[in-house]
Rosetta silent file (secondary structure, phi, psi, omega in degrees, C-alpha in Angstrom):
SEQUENCE: XXXXXXXXXXXXXXXXXXXXXXXXXXXXXXXXXXXXXXXXXXXXXXXXXXXXXXXXXXXXXXXXXXXXXXXXXXXXXXXXXXXXXXXXXXXXXXXXXXXXXXXXXXXXXXXXXXXXXXXXXXXXXXXXXXXXXXXXXXXXXXXXXXXXXXXXXXXXXXXXXXXXXXXXXXXXXXXXXXXXXXXXXXXXXXXXXXXXXXXXXXXXXXXXXXXXXXXXXXXXXXXXXXXXXXXXXXXXXXXXXXXXXXXXXXXXXXXXXXXXXXXXXXXXXXXXXXXXXXXXXXXXXXXXXXXXXXXXXXXXXXXXXXXXXXXXXXXXXXXXXXXXXXXXXXXXXXXX
SCORE:     score description
SCORE:     0.000 S_00000001
   1 L     0.000  151.131 -179.584   83.220  272.490  -25.663 S_00000001
   2 L   -62.597  156.138  178.556   84.332  271.177  -22.254 S_00000001
   3 L   -70.520  167.073  174.118   86.825  273.227  -20.229 S_00000001
   4 E   -84.454  147.036  175.387   90.514  272.428  -20.129 S_00000001
   5 E   -98.563  122.333  178.171   91.946  270.504  -17.161 S_00000001
   6 E  -109.372  127.226  175.984   95.037  272.131  -15.622 S_00000001
   7 E   -91.364  147.916 -172.426   97.225  270.151  -13.243 S_00000001
   8 L   -75.071  -18.631 -176.981   98.944  272.050  -10.442 S_00000001
   9 L    71.367 -160.975  177.308  102.379  270.493  -11.000 S_00000001
  10 L   -73.322  116.475 -174.749  104.861  270.491   -8.136 S_00000001
  11 L   -67.796  -14.460  177.093  103.262  272.856   -5.596 S_00000001
  12 L   -82.462   -7.272  177.329  106.669  273.895   -4.243 S_00000001
  13 L   -97.703 -157.291 -175.804  107.470  275.395   -7.639 S_00000001
  14 L   -88.451    0.608 -179.304  105.888  278.202   -9.604 S_00000001
  15 H   -51.199  -53.058 -178.450  102.932  276.117  -10.830 S_00000001
  16 H   -57.655  -41.068 -175.791  100.400  277.503   -8.329 S_00000001
  17 H   -76.439  -34.715  177.658  101.280  281.137   -8.978 S_00000001
  18 H   -71.136  -26.785  171.762  101.394  280.968  -12.771 S_00000001
  19 H   -63.717  -44.398  179.045   97.959  279.301  -12.593 S_00000001
  20 H   -64.023  -44.863  178.671   96.738  282.238  -10.530 S_00000001
  21 H   -63.583  -37.785  179.771   98.334  284.768  -12.872 S_00000001
  22 H   -63.768  -41.794  179.366   96.855  282.968  -15.880 S_00000001
  23 H   -62.443  -34.525  178.181   93.331  283.185  -14.437 S_00000001
  24 H   -62.784  -20.665 -179.306   93.821  286.928  -14.004 S_00000001
  25 L   -90.017   11.894 -174.869   94.302  287.109  -17.801 S_00000001
  26 H   -61.629  -21.875  178.102   90.834  285.636  -18.485 S_00000001
  27 H   -68.543  -15.494  178.411   89.665  288.975  -19.914 S_00000001
  28 H   -87.328   34.395  178.418   92.044  288.304  -22.835 S_00000001
  29 L    59.621   38.960  178.163   89.600  285.672  -24.150 S_00000001
  30 L   -72.969  134.089  179.034   91.374  282.911  -22.282 S_00000001
  31 L   -61.757  144.628  179.432   89.609  279.527  -22.711 S_00000001
  32 L   -62.507  142.888  175.771   87.845  278.307  -19.538 S_00000001
  33 E  -146.765  163.529  170.025   89.770  275.860  -17.381 S_00000001
  34 E  -128.342  158.336 -175.694   89.652  274.238  -13.973 S_00000001
  35 E  -107.391  132.619  168.737   92.562  273.213  -11.754 S_00000001
  36 E   -91.969  104.037 -172.736   93.170  269.773  -10.333 S_00000001
  37 E  -169.637 -156.041 -178.247   94.818  270.777   -7.100 S_00000001
  38 L  -113.155  111.266 -177.614   94.357  271.845   -3.495 S_00000001
  39 H   -57.768  -38.513 -178.504   91.981  274.818   -3.017 S_00000001
  40 H   -66.287  -40.119  178.706   93.501  275.719    0.361 S_00000001
  41 H   -64.835  -43.999  179.810   97.035  275.785   -1.045 S_00000001
  42 H   -64.497  -38.404  178.040   96.004  277.971   -3.983 S_00000001
  43 H   -65.298  -40.330  179.203   94.150  280.329   -1.644 S_00000001
  44 H   -65.806  -41.017  179.452   97.207  280.556    0.616 S_00000001
  45 H   -67.156  -37.601  177.642   99.523  281.252   -2.303 S_00000001
  46 H   -62.047  -44.009  178.913   97.144  283.938   -3.585 S_00000001
  47 H   -63.568  -42.039 -179.825   97.143  285.645   -0.173 S_00000001
  48 H   -59.606  -35.803 -177.678  100.930  285.421    0.031 S_00000001
  49 L   -90.877    0.425  179.840  101.201  287.164   -3.342 S_00000001
  50 L    71.916   30.925 -177.761   98.554  289.766   -2.503 S_00000001
  51 L  -101.013  132.511  177.459   96.151  288.499   -5.170 S_00000001
  52 L   -95.852   87.176 -176.361   92.393  288.869   -4.757 S_00000001
  53 L  -125.513  113.076  176.311   91.268  285.697   -6.525 S_00000001
  54 L   -68.668  125.858  179.710   88.032  283.924   -5.516 S_00000001
  55 E  -114.534  128.501 -176.110   88.698  280.179   -5.465 S_00000001
  56 E  -129.241  136.636  174.270   85.757  277.794   -5.568 S_00000001
  57 E   -71.956  133.110 -175.563   85.587  274.017   -5.374 S_00000001
  58 L  -156.977  149.879  170.962   83.902  272.697   -8.511 S_00000001
  59 L   -83.806  158.954 -177.356   83.457  269.662  -10.702 S_00000001
  60 H   -53.452  -37.200 -176.495   84.527  269.960  -14.366 S_00000001
  61 H   -62.609  -24.818 -178.003   80.925  270.282  -15.579 S_00000001
  62 H   -96.294   -7.306 -169.267   80.480  273.520  -13.619 S_00000001
  63 H   -63.560  -44.440 -175.310   83.841  275.081  -14.429 S_00000001
  64 H   -61.198  -40.012 -178.822   82.955  277.012  -17.594 S_00000001
  65 H   -70.316  -29.190 -177.548   80.032  278.813  -15.945 S_00000001
  66 H   -86.525  -20.425 -165.304   82.138  279.744  -12.907 S_00000001
  67 L   -59.950  -33.334 -176.009   85.313  280.740  -14.751 S_00000001
  68 L   -66.352  -28.927 -173.519   84.455  284.400  -15.389 S_00000001
  69 L  -117.252  -10.382 -178.858   84.126  285.233  -11.693 S_00000001
  70 L  -156.378  161.950  177.774   86.192  282.605   -9.843 S_00000001
  71 E   -92.925  110.740 -178.776   88.938  280.037  -10.280 S_00000001
  72 E   -76.026  132.496  179.196   87.334  276.566  -10.298 S_00000001
  73 E  -129.148  125.548  173.235   89.366  273.901   -8.473 S_00000001
  74 E   -91.348  110.269 -172.718   88.568  270.188   -8.393 S_00000001
  75 E   -65.097  145.166  175.523   90.014  269.064   -5.033 S_00000001
  76 L   -87.649  153.257  173.729   92.433  266.154   -4.869 S_00000001
  77 L   -70.649  -33.409  177.701   92.018  263.287   -2.424 S_00000001
  78 L   -94.255  113.831 -179.182   95.694  263.679   -1.553 S_00000001
  79 L   -68.208  163.864 -179.105   96.268  267.082    0.009 S_00000001
  80 L  -121.497  144.503  179.286   99.282  269.237   -0.807 S_00000001
  81 L  -100.638  131.888 -176.081  101.626  271.074    1.532 S_00000001
  82 L   -88.732   99.444  179.243  102.518  274.664    0.633 S_00000001
  83 L  -133.692   77.643 -177.394  106.303  274.988    0.893 S_00000001
  84 L   -54.578  128.903  176.527  107.493  277.369   -1.862 S_00000001
  85 L    83.230   -2.341 -177.442  111.000  276.540   -2.993 S_00000001
  86 L  -124.905   86.897 -179.601  111.251  273.342   -0.909 S_00000001
  87 L   -63.421  143.153 -176.156  110.303  270.248   -2.964 S_00000001
  88 L  -144.872  144.378  175.959  109.120  267.326   -0.859 S_00000001
  89 H   -63.796  -20.019  179.271  108.118  263.705   -1.327 S_00000001
  90 H   -56.172  -33.273 -176.125  105.084  264.552    0.832 S_00000001
  91 H   -89.430   -2.614 -173.034  103.428  266.106   -2.231 S_00000001
  92 H   -59.925  -43.980 -177.184  104.194  263.272   -4.655 S_00000001
  93 H   -60.770  -41.388  179.609  100.868  261.451   -4.245 S_00000001
  94 H   -69.225  -39.542  178.471   98.880  264.595   -4.989 S_00000001
  95 H   -60.652  -45.553 -179.820  101.032  265.538   -7.985 S_00000001
  96 H   -67.439  -41.707  179.290  100.555  262.069   -9.496 S_00000001
  97 H   -59.764  -40.976 -179.446   96.827  262.023   -8.692 S_00000001
  98 H   -59.673  -41.924  179.543   96.300  265.328  -10.503 S_00000001
  99 H   -66.519  -45.843 -179.408   97.821  263.906  -13.690 S_00000001
 100 H   -59.608  -46.024 -177.863   95.841  260.678  -13.453 S_00000001
 101 H   -68.728  -33.527  176.709   92.551  262.467  -12.917 S_00000001
 102 H   -62.917  -41.602  178.151   93.217  264.907  -15.754 S_00000001
 103 H   -64.258  -45.561  179.255   93.674  261.979  -18.136 S_00000001
 104 H   -61.008  -44.098 -179.703   90.505  260.307  -16.863 S_00000001
 105 H   -62.437  -39.541 -176.684   88.506  263.541  -17.190 S_00000001
 106 H   -72.881  -43.088  179.290   89.728  264.129  -20.734 S_00000001
 107 H   -66.870  -26.645  178.475   89.147  260.593  -21.975 S_00000001
 108 L   -86.286   -6.618  179.626   85.633  260.674  -20.487 S_00000001
 109 L    90.678    0.049  178.814   84.834  263.996  -22.202 S_00000001
 110 L   -72.554  -24.448  175.865   84.608  266.048  -18.999 S_00000001
 111 L  -128.962  151.606 -177.726   87.625  268.046  -20.193 S_00000001
 112 L   -93.301   -9.732  179.782   88.650  268.903  -23.739 S_00000001
 113 L   177.838  170.456 -176.797   92.382  268.695  -23.102 S_00000001
 114 E  -118.979  136.747  169.443   95.106  268.772  -20.470 S_00000001
 115 E  -122.797  119.188 -175.143   97.578  271.512  -19.613 S_00000001
 116 E  -104.418  131.348  170.925  100.191  270.362  -17.103 S_00000001
 117 L   -79.841  159.859 -170.934  102.235  272.634  -14.867 S_00000001
 118 L   -64.316  142.554  174.225  105.867  271.597  -14.341 S_00000001
 119 L  -112.576  158.039  172.779  106.783  268.680  -12.092 S_00000001
 120 L  -105.246  132.008 -174.419  110.087  267.863  -10.396 S_00000001
 121 H   -73.677  -39.415 -171.721  111.257  264.296  -10.968 S_00000001
 122 H   -57.571  -49.613  178.918  113.313  263.754   -7.786 S_00000001
 123 H   -61.107  -33.647  178.860  110.440  263.917   -5.230 S_00000001
 124 H   -70.319  -42.630  177.454  108.393  261.611   -7.447 S_00000001
 125 H   -60.127  -40.589 -179.870  111.265  259.136   -7.832 S_00000001
 126 H   -63.654  -23.636  178.984  111.692  259.137   -4.054 S_00000001
 127 L   -92.371    2.204  178.268  108.010  258.143   -3.785 S_00000001
 128 L   100.228    6.313  177.376  108.456  255.229   -6.201 S_00000001
 129 L   -65.258  129.462 -170.181  107.483  256.930   -9.477 S_00000001
 130 L  -112.129   14.670 -176.604  109.076  254.846  -12.238 S_00000001
 131 L  -108.755  144.844 -179.039  108.653  256.979  -15.353 S_00000001
 132 L   -59.879  -31.207 -178.071  111.292  259.309  -16.842 S_00000001
 133 L  -174.213 -171.650  179.245  108.836  262.187  -17.039 S_00000001
 134 H   -52.092  -50.330 -172.234  105.381  263.515  -17.836 S_00000001
 135 H   -57.453  -48.238 -177.778  105.394  262.318  -21.437 S_00000001
 136 H   -67.963  -37.109  178.753  106.093  258.681  -20.635 S_00000001
 137 H   -66.142  -40.895  177.702  103.610  258.640  -17.740 S_00000001
 138 H   -62.853  -39.055  176.343  100.850  260.046  -19.949 S_00000001
 139 H   -63.122  -42.329  178.314  101.550  257.324  -22.500 S_00000001
 140 H   -61.645  -46.757 -179.793  101.322  254.675  -19.766 S_00000001
 141 H   -61.141  -39.959  178.881   98.013  256.061  -18.460 S_00000001
 142 H   -63.008  -45.371  177.909   96.589  256.107  -21.989 S_00000001
 143 H   -59.552  -44.035 -175.848   97.598  252.481  -22.545 S_00000001
 144 H   -66.167  -42.081 -174.917   96.152  251.478  -19.187 S_00000001
 145 H   -80.056  -42.111 -175.406   92.804  253.244  -19.591 S_00000001
 146 H   -90.305  -20.861 -176.163   92.109  252.626  -23.279 S_00000001
 147 L    75.581    7.602 -179.823   93.770  249.235  -23.657 S_00000001
 148 L  -110.939  147.924  179.463   95.349  250.462  -26.882 S_00000001
 149 L   -69.617  125.591 -178.963   99.031  250.883  -27.628 S_00000001
 150 L  -123.527  132.378  178.815   99.970  254.550  -27.430 S_00000001
 151 L  -117.370  101.185 -178.288  103.350  255.978  -28.427 S_00000001
 152 L   -75.961  142.267  179.303  103.811  259.487  -27.024 S_00000001
 153 E  -128.843  130.530  179.737  106.041  261.901  -28.923 S_00000001
 154 E   -84.705  133.263  170.989  107.361  265.172  -27.498 S_00000001
 155 E  -128.002  138.801  168.345  107.102  268.354  -29.544 S_00000001
 156 E  -104.787  117.472 -173.475  108.253  271.837  -28.586 S_00000001
 157 E  -116.884  115.912  176.239  106.043  274.289  -30.463 S_00000001
 158 L  -117.723  174.505 -179.737  106.854  277.987  -30.658 S_00000001
 159 L   -61.647  -27.584 -175.974  105.605  280.802  -32.879 S_00000001
 160 L  -115.847   -7.249 -174.549  108.593  280.420  -35.208 S_00000001
 161 L  -158.609  138.988  170.147  109.750  276.830  -34.784 S_00000001
 162 E  -121.703  130.778  177.893  108.489  273.345  -33.918 S_00000001
 163 E  -129.285  149.477  179.674  110.981  270.637  -32.978 S_00000001
 164 E  -130.436  116.703  174.287  110.575  266.958  -32.120 S_00000001
 165 E   -81.556  128.263 -179.918  113.322  264.962  -30.360 S_00000001
 166 L   -72.083  -44.425  168.746  113.378  261.346  -31.570 S_00000001
 167 L  -106.000  148.318 -169.143  115.145  260.223  -28.380 S_00000001
 168 L  -121.788  -96.350 -170.981  114.237  262.156  -25.268 S_00000001
 169 L   -91.414   80.249  177.214  115.173  261.674  -21.615 S_00000001
 170 L  -153.534  158.146  179.410  118.330  259.616  -21.736 S_00000001
 171 L   -60.387  145.758 -179.823  122.075  260.177  -21.478 S_00000001
 172 H   -57.824  -35.201 -179.059  123.716  261.436  -24.633 S_00000001
 173 H   -63.801  -21.915 -178.889  126.054  258.440  -24.599 S_00000001
 174 H   -90.407  -11.247 -174.588  123.032  256.118  -25.009 S_00000001
 175 H   -59.094  -50.562 -178.492  121.508  257.925  -27.983 S_00000001
 176 H   -58.589  -32.219  179.534  123.374  256.102  -30.806 S_00000001
 177 H   -74.367  -27.590 -177.809  122.420  252.755  -29.269 S_00000001
 178 H   -86.370  -21.786 -173.424  118.755  253.759  -28.990 S_00000001
 179 L   -76.249  123.080  177.349  118.410  255.245  -32.461 S_00000001
 180 L  -132.889  161.004  176.540  116.800  252.894  -34.984 S_00000001
 181 H   -58.518  -44.564 -178.236  115.223  253.248  -38.404 S_00000001
 182 H   -62.837  -38.755 -179.648  111.846  252.193  -36.970 S_00000001
 183 H   -65.740  -45.510  179.048  112.040  254.798  -34.189 S_00000001
 184 H   -63.316  -44.095 -178.480  112.829  257.652  -36.592 S_00000001
 185 H   -64.360  -46.058 -178.866  110.143  256.483  -39.019 S_00000001
 186 H   -63.704  -41.956  178.617  107.478  256.041  -36.337 S_00000001
 187 H   -62.355  -41.523  178.185  108.237  259.453  -34.808 S_00000001
 188 H   -63.880  -40.948  179.038  107.966  261.056  -38.242 S_00000001
 189 H   -62.332  -47.620 -178.402  104.628  259.357  -38.931 S_00000001
 190 H   -64.332  -40.909  179.538  103.095  260.488  -35.624 S_00000001
 191 H   -62.761  -47.153  179.927  104.418  264.019  -36.103 S_00000001
 192 H   -62.556  -41.803 -179.543  103.032  264.307  -39.637 S_00000001
 193 H   -62.750  -46.811 -177.661   99.647  262.922  -38.599 S_00000001
 194 H   -73.310  -30.051  173.134   99.212  265.300  -35.658 S_00000001
 195 H   -60.307  -38.137 -178.371  100.445  268.288  -37.652 S_00000001
 196 H   -76.618  -49.067 -172.092   97.658  267.542  -40.093 S_00000001
 197 H   -81.744  -29.820 -174.222   94.850  266.557  -37.713 S_00000001
 198 L  -112.347  -33.780  179.409   95.551  268.868  -34.756 S_00000001
 199 L   -92.781   -9.564  177.760   97.675  271.741  -36.038 S_00000001
 200 L    72.827   27.674  177.244   95.728  272.078  -39.274 S_00000001
 201 L   -92.041  111.329 -172.221   98.771  271.777  -41.569 S_00000001
 202 L   -61.005  -43.729 -177.753   97.385  270.230  -44.806 S_00000001
 203 L  -132.624   84.755 -173.364  100.671  268.800  -46.141 S_00000001
 204 L   -62.325  139.937  176.491  103.271  268.685  -43.362 S_00000001
 205 E  -112.594  126.276 -177.625  106.942  269.126  -44.264 S_00000001
 206 E  -114.483  119.362  171.349  109.467  267.451  -41.978 S_00000001
 207 E   -92.145  128.254 -174.664  113.119  268.455  -41.897 S_00000001
 208 E  -112.633  124.280 -178.659  115.151  265.609  -40.393 S_00000001
 209 E   -80.375  159.892  168.012  118.477  266.296  -38.721 S_00000001
 210 L   -82.607  168.692  175.860  121.526  264.107  -38.789 S_00000001
 211 L   -86.936  -42.291 -172.169  122.967  262.673  -35.610 S_00000001
 212 L   -95.771  164.722  173.943  126.606  263.501  -36.187 S_00000001
 213 H   -54.019  137.531  179.879  128.353  266.776  -37.094 S_00000001
 214 H    59.096   28.593 -177.766  127.688  267.678  -40.748 S_00000001
 215 H    53.115   37.104  175.214  125.168  264.794  -40.840 S_00000001
 216 H    91.214  -10.309  179.350  128.081  262.381  -40.775 S_00000001
 217 H    48.188   54.089  176.742  130.104  263.991  -43.569 S_00000001
 218 H    66.010   23.740  179.004  129.436  261.092  -45.942 S_00000001
 219 H    96.682   -7.368 -178.273  130.164  258.506  -43.260 S_00000001
 220 L   -78.405  -15.632  177.731  133.524  259.907  -42.182 S_00000001
 221 L  -119.688   31.472 -179.507  132.035  261.150  -38.864 S_00000001
 222 L   123.542  147.064 -174.624  129.760  258.225  -38.099 S_00000001
 223 L   -99.928   -6.523 -174.974  127.564  255.833  -40.047 S_00000001
 224 H   -60.090  -36.117 -177.671  124.211  256.405  -38.281 S_00000001
 225 H   -65.666  -35.066  179.910  123.120  259.099  -40.737 S_00000001
 226 H   -82.117  -42.368 -170.243  123.630  256.751  -43.690 S_00000001
 227 H   -89.977  -22.405 -176.149  122.522  253.472  -42.128 S_00000001
 228 H  -117.434  -55.263 -170.552  119.620  254.583  -39.894 S_00000001
 229 H   -73.607  -47.125 -179.679  118.325  258.081  -40.602 S_00000001
 230 H   -59.455  -45.666  176.388  118.453  258.139  -44.427 S_00000001
 231 H   -61.652  -34.791  177.855  116.537  254.813  -44.762 S_00000001
 232 H   -66.166  -40.590  177.355  113.903  256.092  -42.318 S_00000001
 233 H   -62.722  -42.517  178.135  113.443  259.251  -44.391 S_00000001
 234 H   -60.839  -40.246  179.015  113.082  257.132  -47.536 S_00000001
 235 H   -66.079  -39.239  177.000  110.413  255.026  -45.792 S_00000001
 236 H   -63.308  -41.864  179.033  108.522  258.150  -44.734 S_00000001
 237 H   -65.384  -36.988  176.676  108.583  259.457  -48.296 S_00000001
 238 H   -62.063  -25.318  178.585  107.293  256.093  -49.554 S_00000001
 239 L   -90.939    8.376  176.553  104.315  256.658  -47.232 S_00000001
 240 L    86.096   12.732 -179.966  103.597  260.029  -48.821 S_00000001
 241 L   -96.098  131.293 -177.809  105.164  262.154  -46.088 S_00000001
 242 E   -80.541   80.785  178.532  107.250  265.113  -47.221 S_00000001
 243 E  -112.552  142.234 -179.951  110.376  264.362  -45.178 S_00000001
 244 E  -145.348  152.142 -176.919  113.875  265.391  -46.196 S_00000001
 245 E   140.114 -159.998   -2.329  117.428  265.089  -44.840 S_00000001
 246 E   -70.194  140.688 -175.431  119.465  264.079  -42.980 S_00000001
 247 E  -109.200  146.052  171.977  120.535  267.687  -42.567 S_00000001
 248 L   -61.286  124.703 -174.421  123.457  269.160  -40.613 S_00000001
 249 H   -64.376  -25.404 -176.493  121.815  270.392  -37.420 S_00000001
 250 H   -75.421   -7.288  177.864  123.937  273.527  -37.276 S_00000001
 251 H  -120.082   15.201 -175.610  122.317  274.945  -40.422 S_00000001
 252 L   -90.485  -16.643 -164.479  118.690  273.924  -39.819 S_00000001
 253 L  -116.826    7.108  175.160  117.452  276.704  -37.593 S_00000001
 254 L   -76.067  162.432 -169.567  118.316  280.063  -39.146 S_00000001
 255 H   -53.884  -45.106 -177.362  115.339  282.092  -40.420 S_00000001
 256 H   -70.047  -33.254  177.718  115.437  281.134  -44.103 S_00000001
 257 H   -65.462  -38.357 -177.142  115.909  277.434  -43.299 S_00000001
 258 H   -66.806  -20.086  179.096  112.872  277.475  -40.990 S_00000001
 259 L   -72.524  -11.674 -172.703  110.654  278.636  -43.844 S_00000001
 260 L   -96.941   -0.904 -179.305  111.126  275.297  -45.595 S_00000001
 261 L  -148.655  162.863  179.344  109.520  272.987  -43.034 S_00000001
 262 L   -99.313  -21.910  174.435  106.677  272.722  -40.525 S_00000001
 263 E  -156.776  149.028  177.145  108.587  270.724  -37.925 S_00000001
 264 E  -107.930  123.557  172.077  112.153  269.583  -37.394 S_00000001
 265 E   -88.181  121.200 -177.861  112.829  266.003  -36.323 S_00000001
 266 E  -116.115  155.224 -169.684  115.969  265.999  -34.197 S_00000001
 267 L   -85.433  -18.548  178.925  117.885  262.996  -32.956 S_00000001
 268 L  -151.874  168.541 -169.238  118.267  263.868  -29.277 S_00000001
 269 H   -49.973  -60.551 -173.024  116.904  266.098  -26.532 S_00000001
 270 H   -70.568  -27.930  177.309  119.216  269.123  -26.621 S_00000001
 271 H   -61.426  -31.497  179.539  119.486  269.143  -30.410 S_00000001
 272 H   -89.429  -40.369 -169.868  115.727  269.846  -30.439 S_00000001
 273 H   -84.660  -30.537 -178.951  115.234  271.951  -27.326 S_00000001
 274 H   -61.711  -50.408 -177.903  118.154  274.368  -27.482 S_00000001
 275 H   -65.629  -40.835 -175.430  117.120  276.109  -30.734 S_00000001
 276 H   -70.733  -34.968  178.125  113.398  276.319  -29.974 S_00000001
 277 H   -75.873  -29.307  176.931  113.953  277.668  -26.455 S_00000001
 278 H   -67.908  -40.985 -177.206  116.567  280.121  -27.683 S_00000001
 279 H   -74.736  -37.900 -175.195  114.209  281.512  -30.318 S_00000001
 280 H  -148.793   62.844 -173.297  111.067  281.675  -28.158 S_00000001
 281 H   -60.601  -43.356 -172.035  111.614  280.737  -24.515 S_00000001
 282 H   -79.280  -17.187 -177.784  108.634  282.611  -23.069 S_00000001
 283 H  -128.194   21.193  173.805  106.023  281.489  -25.582 S_00000001
 284 L   -90.770  145.652 -173.947  107.127  277.990  -26.566 S_00000001
 285 E  -124.227  139.216  172.534  104.858  275.103  -25.551 S_00000001
 286 E   -86.137  121.506 -179.699  105.565  271.445  -24.842 S_00000001
 287 E  -120.187  134.547  174.729  103.011  269.332  -26.755 S_00000001
 288 E   -98.779  114.689  176.826  102.650  265.564  -26.488 S_00000001
 289 E   -86.755  164.180  173.090  101.784  264.043  -29.854 S_00000001
 290 L    83.563   -3.858  179.047  100.420  260.541  -30.382 S_00000001
 291 L   -89.267  158.407  176.784   98.020  260.548  -27.416 S_00000001
 292 L   -81.847   18.090  177.320   94.242  260.034  -27.708 S_00000001
 293 L  -152.500  168.106  179.616   93.791  263.461  -26.093 S_00000001
 294 L   -85.966  133.108  172.751   95.333  266.927  -26.211 S_00000001
 295 E  -140.806  125.782  173.563   98.180  267.676  -23.799 S_00000001
 296 E  -128.997  166.946 -179.656  100.274  270.824  -23.616 S_00000001
 297 E  -159.687  153.563  169.804  102.598  272.265  -20.993 S_00000001
 298 E   -58.594  154.885 -177.423  104.852  275.285  -20.440 S_00000001
 299 L   -91.132    7.244 -179.338  108.342  274.655  -21.771 S_00000001
 300 L  -108.087  176.027 -178.716  110.046  275.653  -18.495 S_00000001
 301 L   -97.426 -160.239 -173.136  110.609  273.844  -15.226 S_00000001
 302 L   -75.681  -22.165  178.120  109.499  274.276  -11.634 S_00000001
 303 L    50.543   53.406 -179.987  111.796  277.260  -10.922 S_00000001
 304 H   -55.719  -30.628 -174.941  112.060  276.487   -7.207 S_00000001
 305 H   -66.544  -20.676  179.714  114.495  279.378   -6.799 S_00000001
 306 H  -118.635    5.547 -177.251  111.805  281.992   -7.461 S_00000001
 307 L   -61.361  137.834  177.427  108.713  280.144   -6.193 S_00000001
 308 L    81.590    0.244 -177.299  106.452  282.201   -3.956 S_00000001
 309 L   -96.362   -9.328  178.198  108.062  285.509   -4.893 S_00000001
 310 L    76.438   15.170 -178.304  105.446  286.606   -7.414 S_00000001
 311 L  -108.410   -2.047  178.563  107.991  287.211  -10.188 S_00000001
 312 L   -68.079  138.366  179.484  107.299  284.114  -12.309 S_00000001
 313 L   -93.239  135.361 -178.721  105.940  284.945  -15.748 S_00000001
 314 L   -90.145    9.025 -171.580  102.840  283.051  -16.950 S_00000001
 315 H   -54.105  -48.499 -176.942  103.562  283.618  -20.665 S_00000001
 316 H   -67.714  -35.999  176.375  104.410  280.003  -21.530 S_00000001
 317 H   -65.636  -43.160  177.380  101.431  278.682  -19.541 S_00000001
 318 H   -60.175  -42.084  177.395   99.108  281.133  -21.306 S_00000001
 319 H   -63.385  -38.075  179.530  100.510  279.989  -24.650 S_00000001
 320 H   -66.098  -38.751  178.726   99.978  276.357  -23.585 S_00000001
 321 H   -66.221  -47.151 -179.824   96.347  277.053  -22.666 S_00000001
 322 H   -63.275  -41.953 -179.389   95.627  278.845  -25.929 S_00000001
 323 H   -67.118  -38.618  178.523   97.350  276.144  -27.983 S_00000001
 324 H   -59.139  -42.297  178.043   95.475  273.360  -26.164 S_00000001
 325 H   -65.022  -42.423  179.068   92.170  274.982  -27.109 S_00000001
 326 H   -61.515  -45.421 -179.522   93.281  275.428  -30.740 S_00000001
 327 H   -64.780  -39.655  178.271   94.416  271.805  -30.992 S_00000001
 328 H   -64.149  -42.073  178.244   91.180  270.566  -29.403 S_00000001
 329 H   -63.469  -44.742 -179.922   89.112  272.637  -31.833 S_00000001
 330 H   -64.019  -41.340  179.530   91.119  271.404  -34.824 S_00000001
 331 H   -63.344  -39.620  178.990   90.865  267.782  -33.688 S_00000001
 332 H   -65.318  -41.265  178.115   87.090  268.117  -33.314 S_00000001
 333 H   -63.629  -41.921 -178.759   86.796  269.605  -36.799 S_00000001
 334 H   -64.657  -41.617  178.613   88.939  266.845  -38.277 S_00000001
 335 H   -63.573  -37.867  179.854   86.842  264.141  -36.608 S_00000001
 336 L   -68.575    0.000    0.000   83.668  265.768  -37.909 S_00000001
């Protein structure tokens, strides 16, 4: 199978060093990958951290053969400036190019999946980037390249819990206005499909949270749970999907509750991300469902405050790499 494509993320953050640390773990049966980035920047960061890592410029087709003895890097047309801890709009073009090229490589079969290192939104916004984040940009690129409508869905997948936020990067005050029966239903459908086809779960079980405290307490704390979420769950069940709820979010995530479902659909960002990051911060992975390719990412941010110090842990990136390979293998088996 083709190697994985790893994007460098914001080079002023910890992306470059966790990539370097991850390559050092290749003896642990790490799947081969290549980096879309700047070879000179990675070499400089390796020297700064005292790491003896051979870095070689390579096209994706050569990456697997080179991976055992060197870190393959596919150079970007837009160079990157190495300024640990100091995010800059200067690097925006290269950060965006890395994502675009990773999508192109994966859709063309040169890569088997994408693993993205963290980006910072502000430098990209200052350069004219118009998407809320990685997830939305990947959906746009998929639509643009394939000509087919793609609806990306964010999942946080850890060893003990998977959560999916129905609404994602928006103010909490806007969530009730954005929440619709169709949105909950569509998110549930995409989640169930990818759990089956990519995660290898034969009959996915979806626990669906309420929006309001106590799932609305019979309508006394808000009507959204009765008027929006419950009808969406009924529609999912009519389609043969084992979805149940709406459930009070404060009782969904203790150990015995987690045994009853394969993923939790949550109504907004923090309702989904707080429990999964609390339970498994270092080994939880951000997965984008609904795309025509595999995409995973560490569940943490750029960590500008510790960039260049050599203390960043690569655990979540390693988990993202391993999960990307598993999902790619499962998807290939399902297609066959």
